[in-house]
XYZ file of C-alpha atoms in Angstrom:
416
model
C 17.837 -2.197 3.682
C 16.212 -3.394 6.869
C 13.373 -1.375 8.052
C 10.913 -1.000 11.233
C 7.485 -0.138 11.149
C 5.806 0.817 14.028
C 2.295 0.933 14.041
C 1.088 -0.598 17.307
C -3.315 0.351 16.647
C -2.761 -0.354 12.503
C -2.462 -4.256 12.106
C -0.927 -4.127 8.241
C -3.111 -7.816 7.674
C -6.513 -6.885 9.599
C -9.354 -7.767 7.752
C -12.446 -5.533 6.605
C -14.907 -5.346 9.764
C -12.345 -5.534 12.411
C -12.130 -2.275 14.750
C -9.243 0.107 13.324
C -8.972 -1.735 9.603
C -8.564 1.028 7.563
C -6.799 2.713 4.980
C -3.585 3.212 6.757
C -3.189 -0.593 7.592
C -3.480 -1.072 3.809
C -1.228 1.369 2.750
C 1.374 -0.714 5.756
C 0.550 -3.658 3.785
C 1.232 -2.417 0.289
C 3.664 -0.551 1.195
C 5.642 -3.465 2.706
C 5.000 -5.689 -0.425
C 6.504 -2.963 -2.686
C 9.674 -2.476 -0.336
C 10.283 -6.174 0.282
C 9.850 -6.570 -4.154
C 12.603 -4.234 -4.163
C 14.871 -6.643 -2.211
C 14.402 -5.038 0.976
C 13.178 -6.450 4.334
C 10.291 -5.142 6.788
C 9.370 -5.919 10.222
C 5.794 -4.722 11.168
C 5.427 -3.981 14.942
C 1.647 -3.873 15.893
C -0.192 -4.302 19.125
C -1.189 -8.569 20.048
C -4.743 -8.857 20.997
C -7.598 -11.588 19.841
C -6.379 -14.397 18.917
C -4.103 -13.723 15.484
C -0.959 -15.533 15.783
C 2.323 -13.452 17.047
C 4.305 -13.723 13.713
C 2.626 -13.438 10.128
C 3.907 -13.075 6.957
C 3.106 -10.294 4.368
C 5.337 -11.568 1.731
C 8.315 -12.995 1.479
C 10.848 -10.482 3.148
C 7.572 -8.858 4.512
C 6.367 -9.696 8.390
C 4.332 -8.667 10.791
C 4.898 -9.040 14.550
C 2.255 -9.555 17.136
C 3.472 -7.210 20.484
C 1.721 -8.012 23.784
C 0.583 -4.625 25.268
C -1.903 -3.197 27.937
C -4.786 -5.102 28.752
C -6.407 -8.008 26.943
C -9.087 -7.184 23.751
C -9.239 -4.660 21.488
C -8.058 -0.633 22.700
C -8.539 2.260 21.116
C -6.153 4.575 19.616
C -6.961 7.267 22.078
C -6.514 4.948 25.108
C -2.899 3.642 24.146
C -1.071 6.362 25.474
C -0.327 4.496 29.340
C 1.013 1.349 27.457
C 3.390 2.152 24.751
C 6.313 2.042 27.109
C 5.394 -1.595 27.241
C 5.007 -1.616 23.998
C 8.501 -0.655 22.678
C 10.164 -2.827 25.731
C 8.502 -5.765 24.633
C 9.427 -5.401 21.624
C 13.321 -4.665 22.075
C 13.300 -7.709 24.077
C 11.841 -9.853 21.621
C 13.372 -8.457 18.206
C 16.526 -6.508 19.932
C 18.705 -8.392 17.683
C 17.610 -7.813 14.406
C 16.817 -3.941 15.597
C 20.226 -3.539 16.329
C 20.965 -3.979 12.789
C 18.254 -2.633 11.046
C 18.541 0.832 9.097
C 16.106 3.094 9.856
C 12.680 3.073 12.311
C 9.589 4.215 10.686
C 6.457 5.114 13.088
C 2.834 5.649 11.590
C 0.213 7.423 13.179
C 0.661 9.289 16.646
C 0.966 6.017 18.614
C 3.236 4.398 15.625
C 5.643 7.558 16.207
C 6.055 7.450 20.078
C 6.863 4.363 19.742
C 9.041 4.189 16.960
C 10.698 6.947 18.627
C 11.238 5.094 22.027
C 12.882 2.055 19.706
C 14.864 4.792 17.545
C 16.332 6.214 20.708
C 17.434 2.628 22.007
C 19.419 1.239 19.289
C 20.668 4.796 17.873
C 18.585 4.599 14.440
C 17.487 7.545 12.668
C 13.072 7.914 12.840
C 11.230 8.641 9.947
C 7.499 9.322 10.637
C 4.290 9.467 9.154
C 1.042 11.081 10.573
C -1.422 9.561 8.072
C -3.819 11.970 10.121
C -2.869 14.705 11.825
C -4.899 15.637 15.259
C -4.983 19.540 14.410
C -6.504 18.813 11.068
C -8.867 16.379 12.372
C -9.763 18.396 15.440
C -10.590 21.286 12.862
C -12.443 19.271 11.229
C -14.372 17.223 14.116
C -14.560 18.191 17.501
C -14.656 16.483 20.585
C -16.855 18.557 23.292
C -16.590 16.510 26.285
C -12.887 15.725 25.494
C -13.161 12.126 25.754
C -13.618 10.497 22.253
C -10.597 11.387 20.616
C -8.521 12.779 23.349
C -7.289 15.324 21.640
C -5.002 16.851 24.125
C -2.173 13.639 24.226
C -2.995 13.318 20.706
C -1.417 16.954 19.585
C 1.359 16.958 22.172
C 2.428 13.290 21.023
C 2.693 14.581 17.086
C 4.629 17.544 18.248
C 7.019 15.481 19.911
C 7.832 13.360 16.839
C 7.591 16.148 14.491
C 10.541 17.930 16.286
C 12.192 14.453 17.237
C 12.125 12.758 13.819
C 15.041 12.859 11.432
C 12.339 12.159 8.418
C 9.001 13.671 8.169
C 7.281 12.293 5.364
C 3.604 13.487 4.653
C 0.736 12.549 2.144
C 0.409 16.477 1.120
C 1.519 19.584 0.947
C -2.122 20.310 2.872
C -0.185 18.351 5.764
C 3.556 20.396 5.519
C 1.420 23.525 5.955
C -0.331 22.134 9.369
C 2.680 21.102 10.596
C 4.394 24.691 10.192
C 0.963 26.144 10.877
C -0.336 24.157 13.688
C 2.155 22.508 15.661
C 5.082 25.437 14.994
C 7.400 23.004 13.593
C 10.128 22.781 11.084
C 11.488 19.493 10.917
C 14.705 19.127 9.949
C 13.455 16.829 6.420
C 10.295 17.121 5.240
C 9.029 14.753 2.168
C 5.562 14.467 0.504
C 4.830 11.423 -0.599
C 1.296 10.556 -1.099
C -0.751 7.726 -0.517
C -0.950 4.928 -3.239
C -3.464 2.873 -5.215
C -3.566 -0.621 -6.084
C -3.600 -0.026 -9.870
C -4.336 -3.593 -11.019
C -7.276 -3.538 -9.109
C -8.352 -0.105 -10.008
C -8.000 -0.623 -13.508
C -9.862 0.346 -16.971
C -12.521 -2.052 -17.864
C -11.345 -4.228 -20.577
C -15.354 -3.729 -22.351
C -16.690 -0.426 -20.706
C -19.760 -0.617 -22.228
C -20.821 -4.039 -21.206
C -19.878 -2.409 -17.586
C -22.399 0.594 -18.346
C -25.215 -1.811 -19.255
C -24.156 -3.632 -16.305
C -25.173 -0.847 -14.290
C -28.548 -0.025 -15.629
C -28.006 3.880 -15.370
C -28.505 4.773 -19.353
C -26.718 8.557 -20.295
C -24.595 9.867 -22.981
C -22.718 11.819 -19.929
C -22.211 9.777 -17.086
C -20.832 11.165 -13.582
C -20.386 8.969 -10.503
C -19.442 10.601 -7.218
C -19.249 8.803 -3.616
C -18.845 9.674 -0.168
C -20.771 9.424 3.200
C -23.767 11.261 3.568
C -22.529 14.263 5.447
C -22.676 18.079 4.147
C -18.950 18.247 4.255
C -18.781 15.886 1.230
C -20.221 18.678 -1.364
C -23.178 17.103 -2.251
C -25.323 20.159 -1.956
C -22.651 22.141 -3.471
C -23.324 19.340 -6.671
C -26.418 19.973 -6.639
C -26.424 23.839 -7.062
C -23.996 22.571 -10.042
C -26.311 20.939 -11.867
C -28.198 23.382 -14.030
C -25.516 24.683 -16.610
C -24.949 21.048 -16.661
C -28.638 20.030 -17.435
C -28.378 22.929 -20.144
C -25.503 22.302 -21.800
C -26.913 18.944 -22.065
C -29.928 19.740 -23.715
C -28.542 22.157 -26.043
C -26.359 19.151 -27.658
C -29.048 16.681 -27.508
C -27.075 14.445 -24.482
C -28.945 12.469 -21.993
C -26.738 13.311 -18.708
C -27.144 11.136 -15.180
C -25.127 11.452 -12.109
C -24.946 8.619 -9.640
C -24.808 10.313 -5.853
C -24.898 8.613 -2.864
C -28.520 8.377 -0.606
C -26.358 6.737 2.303
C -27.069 3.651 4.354
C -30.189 1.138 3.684
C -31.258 2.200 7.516
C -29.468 6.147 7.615
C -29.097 8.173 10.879
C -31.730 11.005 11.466
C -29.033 13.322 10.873
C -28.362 11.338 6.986
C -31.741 11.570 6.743
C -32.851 14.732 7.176
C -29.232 15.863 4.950
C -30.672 13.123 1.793
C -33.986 15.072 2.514
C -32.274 18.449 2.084
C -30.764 17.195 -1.245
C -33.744 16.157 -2.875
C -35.779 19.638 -2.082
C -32.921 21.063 -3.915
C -33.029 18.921 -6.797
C -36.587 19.829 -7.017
C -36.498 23.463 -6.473
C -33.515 23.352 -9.630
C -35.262 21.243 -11.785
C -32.559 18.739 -11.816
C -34.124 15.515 -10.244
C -34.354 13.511 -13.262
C -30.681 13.901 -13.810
C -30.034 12.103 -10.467
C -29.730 8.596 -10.056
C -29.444 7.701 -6.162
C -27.644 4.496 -4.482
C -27.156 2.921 -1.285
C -23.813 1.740 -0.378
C -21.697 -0.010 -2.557
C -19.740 -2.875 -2.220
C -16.582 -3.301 -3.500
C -17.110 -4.683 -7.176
C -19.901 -2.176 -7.604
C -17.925 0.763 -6.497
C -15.118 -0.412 -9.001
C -17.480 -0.793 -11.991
C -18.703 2.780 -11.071
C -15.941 4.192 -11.446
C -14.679 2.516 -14.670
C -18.593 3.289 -16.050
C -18.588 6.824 -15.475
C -17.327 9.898 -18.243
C -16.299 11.831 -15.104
C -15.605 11.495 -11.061
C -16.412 14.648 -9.321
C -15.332 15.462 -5.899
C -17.494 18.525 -5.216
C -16.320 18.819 -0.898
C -15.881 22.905 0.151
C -12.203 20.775 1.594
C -10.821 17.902 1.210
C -7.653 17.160 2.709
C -6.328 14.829 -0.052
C -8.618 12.558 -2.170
C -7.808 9.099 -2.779
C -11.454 8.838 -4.772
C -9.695 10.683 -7.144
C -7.232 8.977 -7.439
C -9.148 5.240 -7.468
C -11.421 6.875 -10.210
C -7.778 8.299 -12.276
C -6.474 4.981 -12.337
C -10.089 3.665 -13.336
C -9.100 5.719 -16.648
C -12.100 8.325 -15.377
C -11.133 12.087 -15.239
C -12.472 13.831 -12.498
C -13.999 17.856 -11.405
C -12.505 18.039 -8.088
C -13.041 21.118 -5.509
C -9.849 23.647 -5.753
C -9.375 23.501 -2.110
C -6.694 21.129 -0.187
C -5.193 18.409 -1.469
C -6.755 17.805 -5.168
C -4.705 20.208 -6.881
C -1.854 18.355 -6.012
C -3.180 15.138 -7.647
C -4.984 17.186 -10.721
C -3.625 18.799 -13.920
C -6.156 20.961 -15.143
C -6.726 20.366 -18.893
C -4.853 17.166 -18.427
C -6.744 14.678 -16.558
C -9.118 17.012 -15.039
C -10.842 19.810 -13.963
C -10.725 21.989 -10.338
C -12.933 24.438 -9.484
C -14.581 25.817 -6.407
C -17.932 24.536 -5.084
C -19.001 27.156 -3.548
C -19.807 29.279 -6.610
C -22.074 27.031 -8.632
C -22.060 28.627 -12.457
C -17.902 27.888 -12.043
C -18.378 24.287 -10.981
C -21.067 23.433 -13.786
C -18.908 24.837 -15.995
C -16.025 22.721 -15.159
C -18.268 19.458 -15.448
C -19.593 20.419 -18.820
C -15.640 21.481 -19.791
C -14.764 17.834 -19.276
C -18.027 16.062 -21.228
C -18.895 18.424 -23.582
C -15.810 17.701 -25.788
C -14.761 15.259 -29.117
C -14.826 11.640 -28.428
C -10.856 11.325 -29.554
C -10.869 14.600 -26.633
C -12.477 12.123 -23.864
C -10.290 9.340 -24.796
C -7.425 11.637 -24.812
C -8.433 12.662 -21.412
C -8.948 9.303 -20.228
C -5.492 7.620 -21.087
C -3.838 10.467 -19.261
C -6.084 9.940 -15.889
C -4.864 6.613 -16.083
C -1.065 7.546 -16.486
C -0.874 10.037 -13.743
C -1.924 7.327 -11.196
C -0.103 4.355 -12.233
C 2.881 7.159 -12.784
C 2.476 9.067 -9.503
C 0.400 6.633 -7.353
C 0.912 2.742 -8.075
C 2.538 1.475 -5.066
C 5.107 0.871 -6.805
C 5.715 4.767 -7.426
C 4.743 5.190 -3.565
C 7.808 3.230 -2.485
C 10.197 4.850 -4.798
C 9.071 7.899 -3.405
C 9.978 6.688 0.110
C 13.158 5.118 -1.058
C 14.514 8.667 -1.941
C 12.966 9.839 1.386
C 15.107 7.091 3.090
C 18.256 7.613 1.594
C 18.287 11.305 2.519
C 18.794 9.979 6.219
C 22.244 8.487 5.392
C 24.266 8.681 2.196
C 24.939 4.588 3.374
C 21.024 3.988 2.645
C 19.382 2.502 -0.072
């Protein structure tokens, strides 16, 4: 199968630091590696600027193409809107051939889909699409007074083009089908939710976990790890509040119990600041300060060896629209307490490889922690092996493209 990506802001190879590296341009990249491993070939169109070269390869079968569009240097997201016209025609001109023969366009992101449906439309090839972050959600979620950050307004009516123009709607969640229906009154014709993946060889058990404990110089019986920015919508107070049945439970068994939370930046923003102060008057009101163990930001080997350290992951947001945490720490071989609203249940079998409970009523949320740690060691290594099944099961990449695959071929019986 030959397939297009468009994804014109989302450079599949951009490097940490750059402006728009992110998630989504890894999950391009993996995603691309796993497809072209499979025998298949994929063409990455993404917008030229700076001075990467026009044509780079991914992998073998895997490439990404270089598109001149719009003015010279780096443009936002928001601003693309006036140049992806010149976008797809630049495009068909240079690579008209091989879309002529290629099976199916998929667009990511708003700008990914407008184009990807301009290209679609030219050559007669079904669209398959993929938000990765849908504007209504986001808007909810962060809004944009003055109406010039995030431009909102082209954002939403772009998405519900492409939702009602694409022949394949695939989304991370079941969160994200509901928007969709909810939010942009749509009911696309195919609908699939496939979430987002995990490199698990990366995110991996430790081969000597306790050599990885002393490592980090946090001594416990019950370890728990959680990670986030420093902003009130990641749960942290909600923890917090969580922490006394916790604390008891602990000393009625004799356990020493630490939790590694997050104290933000080396230099935080007044607003992180006064938030980190917020959390430690808490602590200290509960009684519960000793059991915390604050960091500053982690880099990528520590973050790792946090999560293959820790007896449980918790996830304690009042929302969270998916959860790939959870899923780094599952694959780590780390259960995880994860709030009951959004997307977690949909990566979480309670009594299997976790817990999910609501943060906003603290006695239920301790009581979830201490259902996961407060158990037989052959329990917690029971628990363990399964966290680590149902993400190389569900969210390798390797599972992630299979799951598209069967997308795919509902498009045309001829696919796949």
């Amino acid at each position: 199968m030959k397939i297009a990506y468009f994804c014109p802001h989302s450079d599949p190879l951009a490097q940490p630091g750059e402006p728009d590296a992110g998630g989504q341009c890894v999950y391009e990249a993996e995603v691309t590696r796993a497809l072209a491993g499979q025998g298949h070939s994929v063409r990455c169109f993404t917008r030229a600027w700076g001075d990467k070269p026009p044509r780079e390869s991914v992998c073998d079968g895997g490439e990404v193409h270089r598109i001149p569009m719009g003015p010279q240097g780096f443009l936002r997201t928001e601003e693309m809107g006036p140049h992806l016209a010149e976008f797809v025609a630049n495009t068909i001109a240079a690579h008209g051939d091989w879309l002529a023969k290629c099976d199916l366009v998929h667009g990511h992101y708003w700008d990914g889909g407008v184009s990807g449906l301009g290209a679609a439309l030219a050559f007669g090839k079904p669209l398959a699409f993929t938000s990765h972050s849908l504007g209504a959600l986001k808007q909810a979620r962060v809004p944009d007074p003055d109406g010039q950050t995030f431009n909102y307004p082209l954002r939403l009516a772009a998405e519900g083009r492409v939702l009602r123009s694409a022949d394949l709607v695939v989304a991370t969640s079941q969160v994200e089908v509901e928007a969709i229906h909810r939010d942009y009154h749509c009911t696309p014709l195919r609908v699939r939710v496939v979430p987002a993946g995990v490199d698990v060889h990366r995110f991996a058990p430790a081969t000597d976990r306790a050599a990885v404990r002393s490592a980090l110089g946090v001594e416990a019986d019950w370890l728990l790890f959680t990670v986030g920015r420093l902003d009130p919508r990641k749960g942290f107070l909600e923890l917090i509040n969580a922490l006394p049945p916790l604390k008891a439970a602990a000393a009625k068994s004799g356990r020493r119990v630490r939790i590694m939370m997050p104290a933000g930046p080396q230099r935080p923003s007044d607003e992180e600041q006064r938030y980190l102060a917020q959390l430690r008057d808490r602590a200290a009101s509960l009684g519960v300060t000793e059991l915390i163990h604050w960091f500053h930001r982690l880099d990528d080997q520590a973050l790792l060896q946090a999560y293959q350290a820790a007896d449980l992951f918790v996830c304690p947001s009042p929302y969270e629209p998916f959860g790939m945490v959870i899923v780094e720490a599952l694959a780590c071989g780390t259960p995880a307490v994860a709030t009951c609203h959004g997307g977690p249940p949909e990566i979480l079998t309670p009594g299997v490889d976790g817990e999910l409970a609501d943060p906003g009523d603290p006695e239920a949320f301790g009581a979830a922690l201490v259902a996961i740690l407060d158990c037989s060691a052959d329990a917690q290594a029971m628990r363990r092996s399964k966290a680590r099944n149902t993400a190389v099961q569900r969210f390798s990449w390797e599972a992630v493209s299979d799951q598209l695959l069967s997308a795919y071929s509902t498009l045309n019986s001829t696919l796949g």
